[in-house]
Amino acid sequence: MSLQGKKIAILIAPRGTEEPEFVKPREAVMQAGATVTVIGLEAGEAETVNGDLDPGGRYAVDAAIEGASASQFDGLVIPGGCVGADKLRASKDVIALVHDFVAQGKPIGVICHGPWTLVEADVVRGRKLTSYPTLQTDIRNAGGEWVDQEVVTDQGLVTSRNPKDLPAFCAKIVEEFSEGRHAGQAESA
Amino acid sequence: MSLQGKKIAILIAPRGTEEPEFVKPREAVMQAGATVTVIGLEAGEAETVNGDLDPGGRYAVDAAIEGASASQFDGLVIPGGCVGADKLRASKDVIALVHDFVAQGKPIGVICHGPWTLVEADVVRGRKLTSYPTLQTDIRNAGGEWVDQEVVTDQGLVTSRNPKDLPAFCAKIVEEFSEGRHAGQAESA
């Protein structure tokens, strides 16, 4: 499966994004040939975590969220990490970007606590998805159908539960990013 | 305002409860004369955080959540901390305890990310409350009326937004715990 010529964006919070959920999907789409842009809340560096609270790595932010547009990319990855995902959902610019990806029918991969951004963008209504289990009530209350599966694909929306699901998640996002736009996805926005 | 003879429970997660949101309310109710029981997910010690991810202190857990009952206490405090509150909401025993406090009309003080436990227990429907701002969509989707105020009191449910609100929050929980049961609160459970 080749992502040659595809442009993929991956979000990172200033602190608290889950290390492997950032590193592994980025690696997977790059190895498939995509160009990856790391989008942060601000320019500079971001600091990931491992597990709940243990230090991860430091990563350069390629572009600040202000000015980023879904039209510049073919796909989006949203990692988890409780604190990181909580920071991402607090950004109006992040939520606008997520909403625009869905509105344009472009594929999105979201893992662990990442789906809070989908709840905030109000794009889970009528969609089937999974997440870290603590989000299931928030997702159901937002109108989504929450299921407990390693990886769930619904019209270009790929979701997984935690770092253990990363092999399945990475394979599926490469597949969906390769397929391109999903017209059905745009109906949720 | 005296809490002499009152028994107050305060929840703590194994890791990730916000240090000042645990320490300050505990101090306030003890200074007012209450006996405080620190309830954790398991016996042993718990480790708080400061801000997002910086180490806080270590505290002894007085009682494990298994076997704890709302009938043993006159009031409950639920601190925030993103990771800590996420862990508390994942415990069925915590959610049952929160539900029982509300069902018995007993006063509860909840701050910051703590209200996720109220969403999980489905007790915010028709209630007016505040929280850390990232929870507002989850609270509205669960049927609550979210407002942006330093401290909100609704039929024995006291809520605040973040550590800066602690002086107002601590004064108000002492007042509500002193008043005792609120019959109107039981209607939400």
Coordinates of N, CA and C in Angstrom, one line a residue, chain A residues 16-142:
Chain A
G16 N 2.1 16.0 27.0 CA 1.1 15.0 27.4 C 0.5 14.2 26.3
T17 N 1.0 14.3 25.0 CA 0.6 13.4 24.0 C 1.3 12.0 24.2
E18 N 0.6 10.9 24.1 CA 1.2 9.6 24.4 C 2.3 9.3 23.3
E19 N 3.5 9.1 23.8 CA 4.7 8.8 23.0 C 4.5 7.8 21.8
P20 N 4.1 6.6 22.1 CA 4.0 5.6 21.0 C 2.9 5.9 20.0
E21 N 1.8 6.6 20.5 CA 0.7 6.9 19.7 C 1.0 8.1 18.7
F22 N 2.1 8.8 19.0 CA 2.6 9.8 18.1 C 3.6 9.2 17.2
V23 N 4.6 8.5 17.8 CA 5.7 8.0 17.0 C 5.3 6.9 16.0
K24 N 4.6 5.9 16.4 CA 4.3 4.7 15.6 C 3.4 5.1 14.3
P25 N 2.3 5.8 14.5 CA 1.6 6.2 13.3 C 2.4 7.1 12.3
R26 N 3.2 8.0 12.9 CA 4.0 8.9 12.0 C 5.0 8.0 11.2
E27 N 5.6 7.1 11.9 CA 6.5 6.1 11.3 C 5.9 5.3 10.2
A28 N 4.7 4.8 10.5 CA 3.9 4.0 9.5 C 3.6 4.7 8.2
V29 N 3.1 5.9 8.4 CA 2.7 6.6 7.1 C 3.9 7.1 6.4
M30 N 5.0 7.5 7.1 CA 6.2 7.9 6.4 C 6.8 6.7 5.6
Q31 N 6.8 5.5 6.3 CA 7.4 4.3 5.6 C 6.6 4.0 4.4
A32 N 5.3 4.3 4.4 CA 4.4 4.1 3.2 C 4.6 5.2 2.1
G33 N 5.4 6.1 2.4 CA 5.8 7.1 1.4 C 5.1 8.5 1.6
A34 N 4.3 8.7 2.6 CA 3.7 10.0 2.8 C 4.6 11.0 3.3
T35 N 4.3 12.3 3.1 CA 5.0 13.4 3.7 C 4.1 13.8 4.9
V36 N 4.8 13.9 6.1 CA 4.1 14.1 7.4 C 4.4 15.5 7.9
T37 N 3.3 16.2 8.3 CA 3.5 17.5 9.0 C 3.0 17.3 10.4
V38 N 3.9 17.7 11.4 CA 3.5 17.6 12.8 C 2.9 19.0 13.1
I39 N 1.6 19.0 13.5 CA 0.9 20.2 13.8 C 0.8 20.3 15.4
G40 N 1.3 21.4 15.9 CA 1.2 21.7 17.4 C 0.3 22.9 17.6
L41 N 0.1 23.1 18.9 CA -0.7 24.3 19.2 C 0.1 25.6 18.9
E42 N 1.4 25.5 19.1 CA 2.3 26.6 18.8 C 3.6 26.1 18.1
A43 N 4.3 26.9 17.5 CA 5.6 26.5 16.9 C 6.6 26.2 18.0
G44 N 7.6 25.4 17.7 CA 8.6 25.1 18.7 C 8.7 23.6 18.9
E45 N 8.8 23.2 20.2 CA 8.9 21.8 20.5 C 7.7 21.3 21.4
A46 N 7.5 20.0 21.3 CA 6.4 19.4 22.1 C 7.0 18.2 22.9
E47 N 6.4 17.9 24.1 CA 7.0 16.9 25.0 C 6.0 15.8 25.2
T48 N 6.3 14.6 24.8 CA 5.3 13.5 25.0 C 5.4 12.9 26.4
V49 N 4.4 12.0 26.7 CA 4.5 11.2 27.9 C 4.4 9.7 27.5
N50 N 4.9 8.9 28.5 CA 4.7 7.4 28.4 C 3.8 7.0 29.5
G51 N 2.7 6.3 29.1 CA 1.8 5.9 30.2 C 1.1 7.1 30.7
D52 N 0.9 7.1 32.0 CA 0.1 8.2 32.6 C 0.9 9.5 32.7
L53 N 2.1 9.4 33.2 CA 2.8 10.6 33.6 C 4.3 10.6 33.5
D54 N 4.9 9.5 32.8 CA 6.3 9.4 32.7 C 6.8 10.1 31.4
P55 N 8.0 10.8 31.5 CA 8.5 11.6 30.4 C 8.7 10.7 29.1
G56 N 8.3 11.3 28.0 CA 8.5 10.6 26.7 C 9.7 11.3 26.0
G57 N 9.5 11.8 24.8 CA 10.5 12.4 24.0 C 10.1 13.9 23.7
R58 N 11.1 14.6 23.0 CA 10.8 15.9 22.6 C 10.8 15.9 21.1
Y59 N 9.8 16.6 20.5 CA 9.7 16.6 19.0 C 9.4 18.0 18.5
A60 N 10.0 18.2 17.3 CA 9.8 19.5 16.7 C 8.4 19.6 16.1
V61 N 7.8 20.8 16.3 CA 6.5 21.0 15.6 C 6.8 21.7 14.3
D62 N 6.2 21.1 13.2 CA 6.4 21.6 11.8 C 5.6 22.8 11.5
A63 N 4.4 22.8 12.1 CA 3.4 23.9 11.8 C 2.5 24.2 13.0
A64 N 2.2 25.4 13.3 CA 1.3 25.8 14.3 C -0.1 25.6 13.8
I65 N -1.1 25.3 14.7 CA -2.4 25.0 14.3 C -3.1 26.2 13.6
E66 N -2.7 27.4 14.1 CA -3.3 28.6 13.5 C -2.8 28.7 12.0
G67 N -3.7 28.7 11.1 CA -3.4 28.8 9.7 C -3.4 27.4 9.0
A68 N -3.4 26.3 9.8 CA -3.5 25.0 9.2 C -4.9 24.8 8.7
S69 N -5.0 24.1 7.5 CA -6.3 23.9 6.9 C -6.4 22.5 6.4
A70 N -7.6 21.9 6.5 CA -7.8 20.5 6.0 C -7.5 20.4 4.5
S71 N -7.7 21.5 3.8 CA -7.5 21.4 2.3 C -6.0 21.2 1.9
Q72 N -5.1 21.4 2.9 CA -3.6 21.2 2.7 C -3.2 19.7 2.8
F73 N -4.1 18.9 3.3 CA -3.7 17.5 3.7 C -4.7 16.4 3.1
D74 N -4.2 15.2 3.0 CA -5.0 14.1 2.6 C -5.5 13.2 3.7
G75 N -5.0 13.4 4.9 CA -5.4 12.6 6.1 C -4.9 13.2 7.4
L76 N -5.5 12.8 8.5 CA -5.1 13.4 9.8 C -5.0 12.3 10.8
V77 N -4.0 12.4 11.7 CA -3.8 11.4 12.8 C -3.9 12.2 14.1
I78 N -4.8 11.7 15.1 CA -4.9 12.3 16.4 C -4.5 11.3 17.5
P79 N -3.3 11.5 18.1 CA -2.9 10.5 19.1 C -3.7 10.8 20.4
G80 N -3.5 9.9 21.4 CA -4.1 10.1 22.7 C -3.1 10.6 23.7
G81 N -3.2 10.1 24.9 CA -2.6 10.6 26.1 C -3.6 11.5 26.8
C82 N -4.0 11.2 28.0 CA -5.1 11.9 28.7 C -4.9 13.4 28.7
V83 N -3.7 13.8 29.2 CA -3.5 15.3 29.3 C -3.3 15.9 27.9
G84 N -2.7 15.2 27.0 CA -2.5 15.8 25.6 C -3.8 15.9 24.9
A85 N -4.6 14.9 25.0 CA -5.9 15.0 24.3 C -6.8 16.0 24.9
D86 N -6.7 16.2 26.2 CA -7.5 17.3 26.9 C -7.0 18.6 26.4
K87 N -5.7 18.8 26.2 CA -5.2 20.1 25.7 C -5.7 20.3 24.2
L88 N -5.7 19.3 23.4 CA -6.1 19.4 22.0 C -7.5 19.8 21.9
R89 N -8.4 19.2 22.7 CA -9.8 19.5 22.6 C -10.1 21.0 23.1
A90 N -9.2 21.6 23.8 CA -9.4 22.9 24.3 C -9.1 24.0 23.3
S91 N -8.5 23.6 22.1 CA -8.1 24.5 21.1 C -9.2 24.6 20.0
K92 N -9.8 25.8 19.9 CA -10.8 26.0 18.9 C -10.3 25.8 17.5
D93 N -9.0 26.1 17.2 CA -8.4 25.9 15.9 C -8.3 24.4 15.6
V94 N -8.0 23.6 16.6 CA -7.9 22.1 16.4 C -9.3 21.6 16.1
I95 N -10.3 22.0 16.8 CA -11.7 21.5 16.6 C -12.2 21.9 15.2
A96 N -11.8 23.1 14.8 CA -12.2 23.6 13.5 C -11.6 22.7 12.4
L97 N -10.3 22.4 12.6 CA -9.5 21.5 11.6 C -10.2 20.1 11.6
V98 N -10.5 19.5 12.7 CA -11.1 18.2 12.8 C -12.4 18.2 12.1
H99 N -13.2 19.3 12.3 CA -14.5 19.4 11.7 C -14.4 19.5 10.2
D100 N -13.4 20.2 9.7 CA -13.2 20.4 8.3 C -12.7 19.1 7.6
F101 N -11.9 18.3 8.3 CA -11.5 17.1 7.7 C -12.7 16.2 7.5
V102 N -13.6 16.1 8.5 CA -14.8 15.3 8.4 C -15.7 15.9 7.3
A103 N -15.9 17.2 7.3 CA -16.8 17.8 6.3 C -16.3 17.6 4.8
Q104 N -14.9 17.4 4.7 CA -14.4 17.2 3.3 C -14.3 15.7 3.0
G105 N -14.7 14.9 3.9 CA -14.7 13.4 3.7 C -13.3 12.8 3.7
K106 N -12.4 13.5 4.3 CA -11.0 13.0 4.3 C -10.8 12.1 5.5
P107 N -10.0 11.0 5.3 CA -9.8 10.0 6.4 C -9.0 10.5 7.6
I108 N -9.5 10.0 8.8 CA -8.9 10.4 10.0 C -8.6 9.2 10.9
G109 N -7.4 9.1 11.5 CA -7.1 8.1 12.5 C -7.0 8.6 13.9
V110 N -7.8 8.1 14.8 CA -7.9 8.7 16.2 C -7.8 7.5 17.2
I111 N -6.9 7.7 18.2 CA -6.6 6.6 19.1 C -6.7 7.1 20.6
C112 N -7.2 6.1 21.4 CA -7.0 6.3 22.9 C -7.9 7.4 23.4
H113 N -7.4 8.5 24.0 CA -8.1 9.6 24.5 C -8.4 10.6 23.3
G114 N -7.8 10.4 22.1 CA -7.9 11.3 21.0 C -9.4 11.7 20.6
P115 N -10.3 10.7 20.7 CA -11.7 11.0 20.3 C -12.4 12.1 21.0
W116 N -11.8 12.6 22.2 CA -12.5 13.8 22.8 C -12.6 14.9 21.8
T117 N -11.6 15.0 20.9 CA -11.6 16.1 19.9 C -12.8 15.9 18.9
L118 N -13.2 14.6 18.7 CA -14.3 14.3 17.8 C -15.6 14.7 18.5
V119 N -15.7 14.4 19.8 CA -16.9 14.8 20.6 C -17.0 16.3 20.6
E120 N -15.9 17.0 20.8 CA -15.9 18.5 20.8 C -16.3 19.0 19.5
A121 N -15.9 18.4 18.4 CA -16.3 18.9 17.0 C -17.7 18.4 16.6
D122 N -18.3 17.6 17.5 CA -19.7 17.1 17.3 C -19.8 16.4 15.9
V123 N -18.8 15.4 15.7 CA -18.8 14.7 14.5 C -19.0 13.1 14.7
V124 N -19.4 12.7 15.9 CA -19.5 11.3 16.2 C -21.0 10.8 16.1
R125 N -21.9 11.8 15.9 CA -23.3 11.4 15.8 C -23.6 10.4 14.7
G126 N -24.1 9.2 15.1 CA -24.4 8.2 14.1 C -23.2 7.4 13.6
R127 N -22.0 7.7 14.2 CA -20.8 6.9 13.8 C -20.5 5.8 14.7
K128 N -19.9 4.8 14.2 CA -19.4 3.6 15.1 C -17.9 3.8 15.3
L129 N -17.5 3.8 16.6 CA -16.1 4.1 16.9 C -15.8 3.5 18.3
T130 N -14.4 3.4 18.5 CA -13.9 3.0 19.8 C -13.0 4.1 20.3
S131 N -12.5 3.8 21.5 CA -11.6 4.8 22.2 C -11.0 4.1 23.5
Y132 N -10.2 4.9 24.2 CA -9.9 4.4 25.6 C -11.2 4.3 26.3
P133 N -11.4 3.2 27.1 CA -12.7 3.0 27.6 C -13.4 4.1 28.5
T134 N -12.6 4.9 29.1 CA -13.2 6.0 29.9 C -13.9 7.0 29.1
L135 N -13.7 7.1 27.8 CA -14.5 8.0 26.9 C -15.8 7.5 26.4
Q136 N -16.1 6.2 26.7 CA -17.3 5.6 26.1 C -18.6 6.4 26.4
T137 N -18.7 6.8 27.7 CA -20.0 7.6 28.1 C -20.0 8.9 27.3
D138 N -18.9 9.6 27.2 CA -18.8 10.9 26.5 C -19.2 10.7 25.0
I139 N -18.7 9.6 24.5 CA -19.0 9.3 23.0 C -20.5 9.0 22.8
R140 N -21.0 8.1 23.7 CA -22.4 7.8 23.6 C -23.3 9.0 23.8
N141 N -23.0 9.8 24.8 CA -23.8 11.0 25.1 C -23.7 12.0 23.9
A142 N -22.6 11.9 23.1 CA -22.5 12.8 21.9 C -23.2 12.2 20.7

